[in-house]
Amino acid sequence: MANQKIVSFLKVLEKYSCIPLVRQAIGQKPKKGESPNEAPEATPNDKPYEKEIRDYFDERRKNMKIMATTTTPMGQTVDWIPVESQGTIASPPPKPAPKSGDNVTFATPELAMDGAQKGPEGTVPVLRKNLDGLKFDEPLEKFLNKLHGTRRTGKQDSTLSAQAGGVHRYGSSQQAVTCYGGSGTLSYWNPAVQTNGDFSLLQTGMINTQQVEQTAEAGWQVFQALNGDTGSHLFTYYTTNGYASSGNNVGGYDTSVTGWVQVDGTVFPGTVFSPYSSREGSQYAMGIQYQLYQGNWWLAVNGTFIGYYPASLYAKNGTTANTLGDHATDIGWWGEVYDDQSEAGGRTTTDMGSGQFPSGGWQQSAYMNNLTYQSDAGGTQTAYNGANGIVQEDPDMYQIQGQWNSGTTWGSYAWVGGPGAG
């Protein structure tokens, strides 16, 4: 009877296009072809950092006031905590009006799907990381940090230096302008990644470089070494010190470190959406907006403000002046792949976006549209122009092609992606 219920459950979820996540979560092996990037099963000797990482997340859970634990329709485990347990909660900005462009629908977050269970009234969701899906082959500090290896920005004034590891490859745009937020739409795909250690993402970033590079970032990312699966997860990330280190109130992903304040009861960092876009098929998207409002960097997803980074995180010498806590000096919209193979002299076949170059266009290539930046503290949105900040150092692998202030319903937009070396 139990097996029949599981099979029926999976059939209901087929329309959501994320069956590999569900099968993994309930202990079934994926069907052939469902999870081509699944890493080989590791032996205990292959997991030198397992105790360090498990102990870290166990301790974080012990310090949470968990009122309920549920499983989402996509198989993820969510702990529910009282919103006020995070401290005094700030008031959000006025609700934004998202635009996704013609013929595009926002993908559905897992807690808005049929059958999704919520926690008690007054609680908010916090993802319990899928530790069983990790390889535990890197120390905690590296695990928490987005900057693995060398970031190749093509800019002589980059504050980031090379580290041991692979190379970050970009289809990137950036505008140098004083701003207080930005808004846009990212098409939602599930790119194939070659190895557990590669990642692929589309994102925005609010940046201040007046003292040291500081960021507030968000988008979607496939990163099995971080998430324990090959789904496309909403992520948030921040750094206060140029990616030099990670930790509580310093920087890191999602709720893996202290910093992020969760407010919404449906969309949370680490969640997955469905369906994915498909070539020659329906196109789905994710609306993303950051806004600096009353001393906090608020993030909106699909038109709802879900939480924030307190601006005080970015303060230097007791003040937010000349830091991201006061304003951004740059805004970027980009695709990024971390190439784990480059450390050994190879080049990854990991896809960016849909895995197609920008020339493929509609229903073939990934895009970012209706891109704006907030030009004043009052919320004014101005058309983004990333023409002077294009980075595509490996155009045979990944590219970006922008149309800034196009005069169409897509506003400022860009096609982005590529197949890597594949």
mmCIF file with all atom_site columns, C-alpha atoms in Angstrom, residues 8-9 19 41-42 76 105 121 148 166-167 182 184 204 226 246 281 297 300 320 336 366 373 387 397-399 402 420:
data_model
loop_
_atom_site.group_PDB
_atom_site.id
_atom_site.type_symbol
_atom_site.label_atom_id
_atom_site.label_alt_id
_atom_site.label_comp_id
_atom_site.label_asym_id
_atom_site.label_entity_id
_atom_site.label_seq_id
_atom_site.pdbx_PDB_ins_code
_atom_site.Cartn_x
_atom_site.Cartn_y
_atom_site.Cartn_z
_atom_site.occupancy
_atom_site.B_iso_or_equiv
_atom_site.pdbx_formal_charge
_atom_site.auth_seq_id
_atom_site.auth_comp_id
_atom_site.auth_asym_id
_atom_site.auth_atom_id
_atom_site.pdbx_PDB_model_num
ATOM 1  C CA . SER A 1 8   ? 0.515  7.856  -7.132  1.00 0.00 ? 8   SER A CA 1
ATOM 2  C CA . PHE A 1 9   ? 2.217  10.798 -5.445  1.00 0.00 ? 9   PHE A CA 1
ATOM 3  C CA . ILE A 1 19  ? 10.759 14.294 -10.287 1.00 0.00 ? 19  ILE A CA 1
ATOM 4  C CA . GLU A 1 41  ? 28.261 7.284  -4.391  1.00 0.00 ? 41  GLU A CA 1
ATOM 5  C CA . ALA A 1 42  ? 31.133 8.161  -2.088  1.00 0.00 ? 42  ALA A CA 1
ATOM 6  C CA . GLN A 1 76  ? 12.569 19.304 0.564   1.00 0.00 ? 76  GLN A CA 1
ATOM 7  C CA . THR A 1 105 ? 4.639  33.016 -16.885 1.00 0.00 ? 105 THR A CA 1
ATOM 8  C CA . GLU A 1 121 ? 0.374  30.949 11.888  1.00 0.00 ? 121 GLU A CA 1
ATOM 9  C CA . HIS A 1 148 ? 35.718 28.952 -5.298  1.00 0.00 ? 148 HIS A CA 1
ATOM 10 C CA . GLY A 1 166 ? 38.793 26.184 -10.709 1.00 0.00 ? 166 GLY A CA 1
ATOM 11 C CA . VAL A 1 167 ? 37.717 29.226 -12.689 1.00 0.00 ? 167 VAL A CA 1
ATOM 12 C CA . GLY A 1 182 ? 17.221 47.000 -9.152  1.00 0.00 ? 182 GLY A CA 1
ATOM 13 C CA . GLY A 1 184 ? 14.285 42.325 -13.536 1.00 0.00 ? 184 GLY A CA 1
ATOM 14 C CA . THR A 1 204 ? 21.597 40.006 -10.130 1.00 0.00 ? 204 THR A CA 1
ATOM 15 C CA . LEU A 1 226 ? 25.843 23.145 -2.007  1.00 0.00 ? 226 LEU A CA 1
ATOM 16 C CA . SER A 1 246 ? 32.335 33.621 5.183   1.00 0.00 ? 246 SER A CA 1
ATOM 17 C CA . GLY A 1 281 ? 8.205  24.844 -25.443 1.00 0.00 ? 281 GLY A CA 1
ATOM 18 C CA . TRP A 1 297 ? 18.203 45.430 1.524   1.00 0.00 ? 297 TRP A CA 1
ATOM 19 C CA . ALA A 1 300 ? 11.272 40.543 -3.788  1.00 0.00 ? 300 ALA A CA 1
ATOM 20 C CA . THR A 1 320 ? 27.403 52.520 6.767   1.00 0.00 ? 320 THR A CA 1
ATOM 21 C CA . GLU A 1 336 ? 27.972 32.440 -14.229 1.00 0.00 ? 336 GLU A CA 1
ATOM 22 C CA . ALA A 1 366 ? 17.953 32.015 -21.643 1.00 0.00 ? 366 ALA A CA 1
ATOM 23 C CA . TYR A 1 373 ? 18.121 50.068 -11.467 1.00 0.00 ? 373 TYR A CA 1
ATOM 24 C CA . ALA A 1 387 ? 26.937 47.800 -22.321 1.00 0.00 ? 387 ALA A CA 1
ATOM 25 C CA . MET A 1 397 ? 31.782 28.607 -24.154 1.00 0.00 ? 397 MET A CA 1
ATOM 26 C CA . TYR A 1 398 ? 29.397 31.304 -22.883 1.00 0.00 ? 398 TYR A CA 1
ATOM 27 C CA . GLN A 1 399 ? 28.093 34.604 -24.264 1.00 0.00 ? 399 GLN A CA 1
ATOM 28 C CA . GLY A 1 402 ? 22.208 42.854 -24.680 1.00 0.00 ? 402 GLY A CA 1
ATOM 29 C CA . GLY A 1 420 ? 30.530 25.279 -22.252 1.00 0.00 ? 420 GLY A CA 1
#
